[in-house]
Amino acid sequence: MLAQTLFFAIFRYFHLMAAIIGIGGTFMLRYVVLPSLESQDEEVRQRFHGKARRKLGWIIPGALGVLLISGIVNLLRAFTVAPPLPYHIIFGIKFLLVLPLFTIAVMLVLPGNPPNRFQRNRRLWLSFNAHLGFLIVALSVALRFLSGK
Ligand code: HEM
């Protein structure tokens, strides 16, 4: 029993950490880094984005992988308490929203030149993903209350 609790707690911790890094990082890029770069030359901006993309190229897929695996473990934990019907509906909505968020996040850090359509409209897609993330966290709070543990 203690081992099971510890197991679920560890995966909950991983889930929260990956969500904090992913959504917090997206918010920071959109509302702090992008506006701060606006006064820089185009060449400086492109160099920054190229370097940032290389670093984010492993951080973002890593965070998404952790979210997916720990999310599945969270789901197993929730089923140990047989949550009510709204839980399943809200989880379905959450999962449908997670899919575009994952896709956009990967498109934004894909390597390659010239930049793809998401990278050319970085400001729009970072805003979109940050707000989608806020909505997903709100749904997750509801899930947590409904699973009551
Ligand atoms: C952008 C992606 C995601 C974000 C921002 C996110 C965020 C969160 C947050 C903040 C919680 C609350 C954790 C807690 O209170 O312990 C949570 C719980 C949960 N998440 Fe996610 N999550 C994401 C992706 C996923 C995925 C891909 C899955 C499933 C495969 C998933 C399944 C769950 C489940 C089942 C719970 C537990 C709800 C409960 O307590 O019953 N999440 N998520």
PDB file of C-alpha atoms and ligand atoms in Angstrom:
ATOM      1  CA  MET A   1       0.000   0.000   0.000  1.00  0.00           C
ATOM      2  CA  LEU A   2       2.784   2.418   0.946  1.00  0.00           C
ATOM      3  CA  ALA A   3       4.758   1.365  -2.135  1.00  0.00           C
ATOM      4  CA  GLN A   4       1.707   2.013  -4.352  1.00  0.00           C
ATOM      5  CA  THR A   5       1.099   5.448  -2.793  1.00  0.00           C
ATOM      6  CA  LEU A   6       4.753   6.338  -3.268  1.00  0.00           C
ATOM      7  CA  PHE A   7       4.653   5.162  -6.889  1.00  0.00           C
ATOM      8  CA  PHE A   8       1.608   7.319  -7.715  1.00  0.00           C
ATOM      9  CA  ALA A   9       3.031  10.302  -5.786  1.00  0.00           C
ATOM     10  CA  ILE A  10       6.280  10.168  -7.772  1.00  0.00           C
ATOM     11  CA  PHE A  11       4.424  10.140 -11.101  1.00  0.00           C
ATOM     12  CA  ARG A  12       2.155  12.976  -9.920  1.00  0.00           C
ATOM     13  CA  TYR A  13       5.294  14.941  -9.123  1.00  0.00           C
ATOM     14  CA  PHE A  14       6.725  14.248 -12.609  1.00  0.00           C
ATOM     15  CA  HIS A  15       3.399  15.252 -14.195  1.00  0.00           C
ATOM     16  CA  LEU A  16       3.292  18.546 -12.311  1.00  0.00           C
ATOM     17  CA  MET A  17       6.960  19.336 -12.979  1.00  0.00           C
ATOM     18  CA  ALA A  18       6.619  18.699 -16.729  1.00  0.00           C
ATOM     19  CA  ALA A  19       3.437  20.826 -16.857  1.00  0.00           C
ATOM     20  CA  ILE A  20       5.122  23.665 -14.928  1.00  0.00           C
ATOM     21  CA  ILE A  21       8.202  23.617 -17.171  1.00  0.00           C
ATOM     22  CA  GLY A  22       6.148  23.339 -20.401  1.00  0.00           C
ATOM     23  CA  ILE A  23       3.447  25.930 -19.706  1.00  0.00           C
ATOM     24  CA  GLY A  24       5.703  28.234 -17.649  1.00  0.00           C
ATOM     25  CA  GLY A  25       8.384  28.120 -20.350  1.00  0.00           C
ATOM     26  CA  THR A  26       5.858  28.873 -23.095  1.00  0.00           C
ATOM     27  CA  PHE A  27       4.466  31.825 -21.124  1.00  0.00           C
ATOM     28  CA  MET A  28       7.975  33.145 -20.431  1.00  0.00           C
ATOM     29  CA  LEU A  29       8.986  32.905 -24.103  1.00  0.00           C
ATOM     30  CA  ARG A  30       5.826  34.623 -25.325  1.00  0.00           C
ATOM     31  CA  TYR A  31       5.507  37.424 -22.796  1.00  0.00           C
ATOM     32  CA  VAL A  32       9.113  38.076 -21.728  1.00  0.00           C
ATOM     33  CA  VAL A  33      11.639  36.805 -24.285  1.00  0.00           C
ATOM     34  CA  LEU A  34       9.840  37.714 -27.548  1.00  0.00           C
ATOM     35  CA  PRO A  35       9.015  41.324 -26.492  1.00  0.00           C
ATOM     36  CA  SER A  36      12.589  41.775 -25.175  1.00  0.00           C
ATOM     37  CA  LEU A  37      13.992  40.686 -28.549  1.00  0.00           C
ATOM     38  CA  GLU A  38      11.823  43.121 -30.512  1.00  0.00           C
ATOM     39  CA  SER A  39      14.358  45.947 -30.285  1.00  0.00           C
ATOM     40  CA  GLN A  40      17.140  43.689 -31.673  1.00  0.00           C
ATOM     41  CA  ASP A  41      18.252  43.374 -35.325  1.00  0.00           C
ATOM     42  CA  GLU A  42      16.700  40.641 -37.443  1.00  0.00           C
ATOM     43  CA  GLU A  43      20.052  38.831 -37.597  1.00  0.00           C
ATOM     44  CA  VAL A  44      20.419  38.762 -33.788  1.00  0.00           C
ATOM     45  CA  ARG A  45      16.829  37.518 -33.437  1.00  0.00           C
ATOM     46  CA  GLN A  46      17.323  34.709 -35.965  1.00  0.00           C
ATOM     47  CA  ARG A  47      20.553  33.642 -34.267  1.00  0.00           C
ATOM     48  CA  PHE A  48      18.779  33.564 -30.893  1.00  0.00           C
ATOM     49  CA  HIS A  49      15.858  31.523 -32.248  1.00  0.00           C
ATOM     50  CA  GLY A  50      18.219  29.045 -33.932  1.00  0.00           C
ATOM     51  CA  LYS A  51      20.143  28.475 -30.683  1.00  0.00           C
ATOM     52  CA  ALA A  52      17.000  28.340 -28.542  1.00  0.00           C
ATOM     53  CA  ARG A  53      15.420  25.826 -30.921  1.00  0.00           C
ATOM     54  CA  ARG A  54      18.425  23.534 -30.583  1.00  0.00           C
ATOM     55  CA  LYS A  55      18.144  23.526 -26.769  1.00  0.00           C
ATOM     56  CA  LEU A  56      14.352  23.274 -26.753  1.00  0.00           C
ATOM     57  CA  GLY A  57      14.624  20.443 -29.287  1.00  0.00           C
ATOM     58  CA  TRP A  58      15.210  17.974 -26.441  1.00  0.00           C
ATOM     59  CA  ILE A  59      13.526  19.820 -23.531  1.00  0.00           C
ATOM     60  CA  ILE A  60      10.094  20.012 -25.211  1.00  0.00           C
ATOM     61  CA  PRO A  61       9.877  16.401 -26.498  1.00  0.00           C
ATOM     62  CA  GLY A  62      11.202  15.275 -23.076  1.00  0.00           C
ATOM     63  CA  ALA A  63       8.506  17.228 -21.208  1.00  0.00           C
ATOM     64  CA  LEU A  64       5.790  15.925 -23.562  1.00  0.00           C
ATOM     65  CA  GLY A  65       6.974  12.327 -23.108  1.00  0.00           C
ATOM     66  CA  VAL A  66       6.969  12.715 -19.300  1.00  0.00           C
ATOM     67  CA  LEU A  67       3.469  14.279 -19.427  1.00  0.00           C
ATOM     68  CA  LEU A  68       2.150  11.392 -21.501  1.00  0.00           C
ATOM     69  CA  ILE A  69       3.661   8.578 -19.391  1.00  0.00           C
ATOM     70  CA  SER A  70       2.884  10.214 -16.017  1.00  0.00           C
ATOM     71  CA  GLY A  71      -0.604  11.132 -17.308  1.00  0.00           C
ATOM     72  CA  ILE A  72      -1.302   7.454 -18.035  1.00  0.00           C
ATOM     73  CA  VAL A  73      -0.116   6.554 -14.506  1.00  0.00           C
ATOM     74  CA  ASN A  74      -2.374   9.346 -13.079  1.00  0.00           C
ATOM     75  CA  LEU A  75      -5.250   7.807 -14.983  1.00  0.00           C
ATOM     76  CA  LEU A  76      -4.538   4.355 -13.506  1.00  0.00           C
ATOM     77  CA  ARG A  77      -4.533   5.939 -10.043  1.00  0.00           C
ATOM     78  CA  ALA A  78      -7.846   7.710 -10.712  1.00  0.00           C
ATOM     79  CA  PHE A  79      -9.460   4.412 -11.766  1.00  0.00           C
ATOM     80  CA  THR A  80      -8.576   2.897  -8.393  1.00  0.00           C
ATOM     81  CA  VAL A  81     -11.302   5.181  -6.947  1.00  0.00           C
ATOM     82  CA  ALA A  82     -13.861   4.707  -9.802  1.00  0.00           C
ATOM     83  CA  PRO A  83     -14.547   8.416 -10.506  1.00  0.00           C
ATOM     84  CA  PRO A  84     -18.060   9.612 -11.561  1.00  0.00           C
ATOM     85  CA  LEU A  85     -19.141  10.051 -15.220  1.00  0.00           C
ATOM     86  CA  PRO A  86     -18.156  13.747 -15.579  1.00  0.00           C
ATOM     87  CA  TYR A  87     -14.575  12.644 -14.905  1.00  0.00           C
ATOM     88  CA  HIS A  88     -14.524  10.600 -18.112  1.00  0.00           C
ATOM     89  CA  ILE A  89     -16.073  13.420 -20.148  1.00  0.00           C
ATOM     90  CA  ILE A  90     -13.655  16.044 -18.814  1.00  0.00           C
ATOM     91  CA  PHE A  91     -10.724  13.694 -19.350  1.00  0.00           C
ATOM     92  CA  GLY A  92     -11.848  13.184 -22.971  1.00  0.00           C
ATOM     93  CA  ILE A  93     -11.966  16.959 -23.514  1.00  0.00           C
ATOM     94  CA  LYS A  94      -8.573  17.367 -21.837  1.00  0.00           C
ATOM     95  CA  PHE A  95      -7.032  14.723 -24.078  1.00  0.00           C
ATOM     96  CA  LEU A  96      -8.511  16.313 -27.226  1.00  0.00           C
ATOM     97  CA  LEU A  97      -6.951  19.653 -26.208  1.00  0.00           C
ATOM     98  CA  VAL A  98      -3.606  18.053 -25.354  1.00  0.00           C
ATOM     99  CA  LEU A  99      -3.209  16.728 -28.934  1.00  0.00           C
ATOM    100  CA  PRO A 100      -3.035  20.142 -30.705  1.00  0.00           C
ATOM    101  CA  LEU A 101      -0.892  21.533 -27.863  1.00  0.00           C
ATOM    102  CA  PHE A 102       1.657  18.713 -28.325  1.00  0.00           C
ATOM    103  CA  THR A 103       1.612  19.130 -32.130  1.00  0.00           C
ATOM    104  CA  ILE A 104       2.165  22.904 -32.002  1.00  0.00           C
ATOM    105  CA  ALA A 105       4.920  22.575 -29.365  1.00  0.00           C
ATOM    106  CA  VAL A 106       6.795  20.066 -31.562  1.00  0.00           C
ATOM    107  CA  MET A 107       6.309  22.154 -34.733  1.00  0.00           C
ATOM    108  CA  LEU A 108       7.770  25.190 -32.943  1.00  0.00           C
ATOM    109  CA  VAL A 109      11.020  23.387 -32.060  1.00  0.00           C
ATOM    110  CA  LEU A 110      11.507  21.260 -35.198  1.00  0.00           C
ATOM    111  CA  PRO A 111      14.944  21.828 -36.750  1.00  0.00           C
ATOM    112  CA  GLY A 112      15.220  22.961 -40.361  1.00  0.00           C
ATOM    113  CA  ASN A 113      15.677  25.918 -42.624  1.00  0.00           C
ATOM    114  CA  PRO A 114      13.617  27.802 -43.781  1.00  0.00           C
ATOM    115  CA  PRO A 115      11.451  28.040 -40.625  1.00  0.00           C
ATOM    116  CA  ASN A 116       8.080  26.295 -40.888  1.00  0.00           C
ATOM    117  CA  ARG A 117       4.710  28.090 -40.812  1.00  0.00           C
ATOM    118  CA  PHE A 118       4.434  27.794 -36.994  1.00  0.00           C
ATOM    119  CA  GLN A 119       7.931  29.187 -36.482  1.00  0.00           C
ATOM    120  CA  ARG A 120       7.181  32.099 -38.847  1.00  0.00           C
ATOM    121  CA  ASN A 121       4.149  32.976 -36.673  1.00  0.00           C
ATOM    122  CA  ARG A 122       5.868  32.246 -33.378  1.00  0.00           C
ATOM    123  CA  ARG A 123       4.047  34.959 -31.432  1.00  0.00           C
ATOM    124  CA  LEU A 124       0.583  33.663 -32.406  1.00  0.00           C
ATOM    125  CA  TRP A 125       1.324  29.986 -31.725  1.00  0.00           C
ATOM    126  CA  LEU A 126       3.107  30.614 -28.430  1.00  0.00           C
ATOM    127  CA  SER A 127       0.087  32.669 -27.255  1.00  0.00           C
ATOM    128  CA  PHE A 128      -2.258  29.942 -28.457  1.00  0.00           C
ATOM    129  CA  ASN A 129      -0.351  27.181 -26.649  1.00  0.00           C
ATOM    130  CA  ALA A 130       0.093  29.175 -23.417  1.00  0.00           C
ATOM    131  CA  HIS A 131      -3.680  29.770 -23.203  1.00  0.00           C
ATOM    132  CA  LEU A 132      -4.518  26.218 -24.244  1.00  0.00           C
ATOM    133  CA  GLY A 133      -2.210  25.111 -21.419  1.00  0.00           C
ATOM    134  CA  PHE A 134      -4.080  27.301 -18.903  1.00  0.00           C
ATOM    135  CA  LEU A 135      -7.339  25.698 -19.997  1.00  0.00           C
ATOM    136  CA  ILE A 136      -5.875  22.182 -19.711  1.00  0.00           C
ATOM    137  CA  VAL A 137      -4.651  22.946 -16.168  1.00  0.00           C
ATOM    138  CA  ALA A 138      -8.167  24.183 -15.243  1.00  0.00           C
ATOM    139  CA  LEU A 139      -9.669  20.914 -16.549  1.00  0.00           C
ATOM    140  CA  SER A 140      -7.022  18.963 -14.626  1.00  0.00           C
ATOM    141  CA  VAL A 141      -8.018  20.733 -11.393  1.00  0.00           C
ATOM    142  CA  ALA A 142     -11.615  19.605 -12.024  1.00  0.00           C
ATOM    143  CA  LEU A 143     -10.379  16.037 -12.632  1.00  0.00           C
ATOM    144  CA  ARG A 144      -8.483  16.121  -9.393  1.00  0.00           C
ATOM    145  CA  PHE A 145     -11.562  17.196  -7.400  1.00  0.00           C
ATOM    146  CA  LEU A 146     -13.731  14.600  -9.114  1.00  0.00           C
ATOM    147  CA  SER A 147     -11.322  11.760  -8.394  1.00  0.00           C
ATOM    148  CA  GLY A 148     -11.377  12.988  -4.782  1.00  0.00           C
ATOM    149  CA  LYS A 149      -8.023  11.630  -3.680  1.00  0.00           C
TER     150      LYS A 149
HETATM  151  C1  HEM B   1      -0.192  19.861 -21.709  1.00  0.00           C
HETATM  152  C2  HEM B   1      -0.317  18.719 -21.146  1.00  0.00           C
HETATM  153  C3  HEM B   1      -0.808  18.518 -19.745  1.00  0.00           C
HETATM  154  C4  HEM B   1      -0.904  19.394 -18.700  1.00  0.00           C
HETATM  155  C5  HEM B   1      -0.561  20.872 -18.680  1.00  0.00           C
HETATM  156  C6  HEM B   1      -1.430  18.651 -17.579  1.00  0.00           C
HETATM  157  C7  HEM B   1      -1.630  19.180 -16.320  1.00  0.00           C
HETATM  158  C8  HEM B   1      -2.113  18.487 -15.256  1.00  0.00           C
HETATM  159  C9  HEM B   1      -2.251  18.995 -13.915  1.00  0.00           C
HETATM  160  C10 HEM B   1      -1.834  20.384 -13.450  1.00  0.00           C
HETATM  161  C11 HEM B   1      -2.800  18.015 -13.166  1.00  0.00           C
HETATM  162  C12 HEM B   1      -3.174  18.096 -11.688  1.00  0.00           C
HETATM  163  C13 HEM B   1      -2.183  17.270 -10.947  1.00  0.00           C
HETATM  164  C14 HEM B   1      -2.498  17.102  -9.499  1.00  0.00           C
HETATM  165  O1  HEM B   1      -3.269  17.843  -8.918  1.00  0.00           O
HETATM  166  O2  HEM B   1      -1.892  16.192  -8.970  1.00  0.00           O
HETATM  167  C15 HEM B   1      -3.032  16.884 -14.014  1.00  0.00           C
HETATM  168  C16 HEM B   1      -3.600  15.721 -13.625  1.00  0.00           C
HETATM  169  C17 HEM B   1      -3.865  14.668 -14.466  1.00  0.00           C
HETATM  170  N1  HEM B   1      -3.471  14.543 -15.787  1.00  0.00           N
HETATM  171 FE1  HEM B   1      -2.542  15.923 -16.864  1.00  0.00          FE
HETATM  172  N2  HEM B   1      -1.651  17.352 -17.969  1.00  0.00           N
HETATM  173  C18 HEM B   1      -1.277  17.237 -19.287  1.00  0.00           C
HETATM  174  C19 HEM B   1      -1.297  16.101 -20.066  1.00  0.00           C
HETATM  175  C20 HEM B   1      -1.872  14.923 -19.687  1.00  0.00           C
HETATM  176  C21 HEM B   1      -1.954  13.734 -20.497  1.00  0.00           C
HETATM  177  C22 HEM B   1      -1.326  13.585 -21.884  1.00  0.00           C
HETATM  178  C23 HEM B   1      -2.657  12.808 -19.775  1.00  0.00           C
HETATM  179  C24 HEM B   1      -3.038  11.403 -20.117  1.00  0.00           C
HETATM  180  C25 HEM B   1      -2.466  10.631 -20.953  1.00  0.00           C
HETATM  181  C26 HEM B   1      -3.014  13.420 -18.513  1.00  0.00           C
HETATM  182  C27 HEM B   1      -3.741  12.816 -17.515  1.00  0.00           C
HETATM  183  C28 HEM B   1      -3.952  13.338 -16.269  1.00  0.00           C
HETATM  184  C29 HEM B   1      -4.692  12.665 -15.226  1.00  0.00           C
HETATM  185  C30 HEM B   1      -5.386  11.323 -15.344  1.00  0.00           C
HETATM  186  C31 HEM B   1      -4.622  13.495 -14.090  1.00  0.00           C
HETATM  187  C32 HEM B   1      -5.139  13.177 -12.691  1.00  0.00           C
HETATM  188  C33 HEM B   1      -6.480  13.703 -12.422  1.00  0.00           C
HETATM  189  C34 HEM B   1      -6.892  13.157 -11.080  1.00  0.00           C
HETATM  190  O3  HEM B   1      -6.357  13.593 -10.049  1.00  0.00           O
HETATM  191  O4  HEM B   1      -7.745  12.296 -11.094  1.00  0.00           O
HETATM  192  N3  HEM B   1      -2.509  14.703 -18.491  1.00  0.00           N
HETATM  193  N4  HEM B   1      -2.596  17.193 -15.299  1.00  0.00           N
END
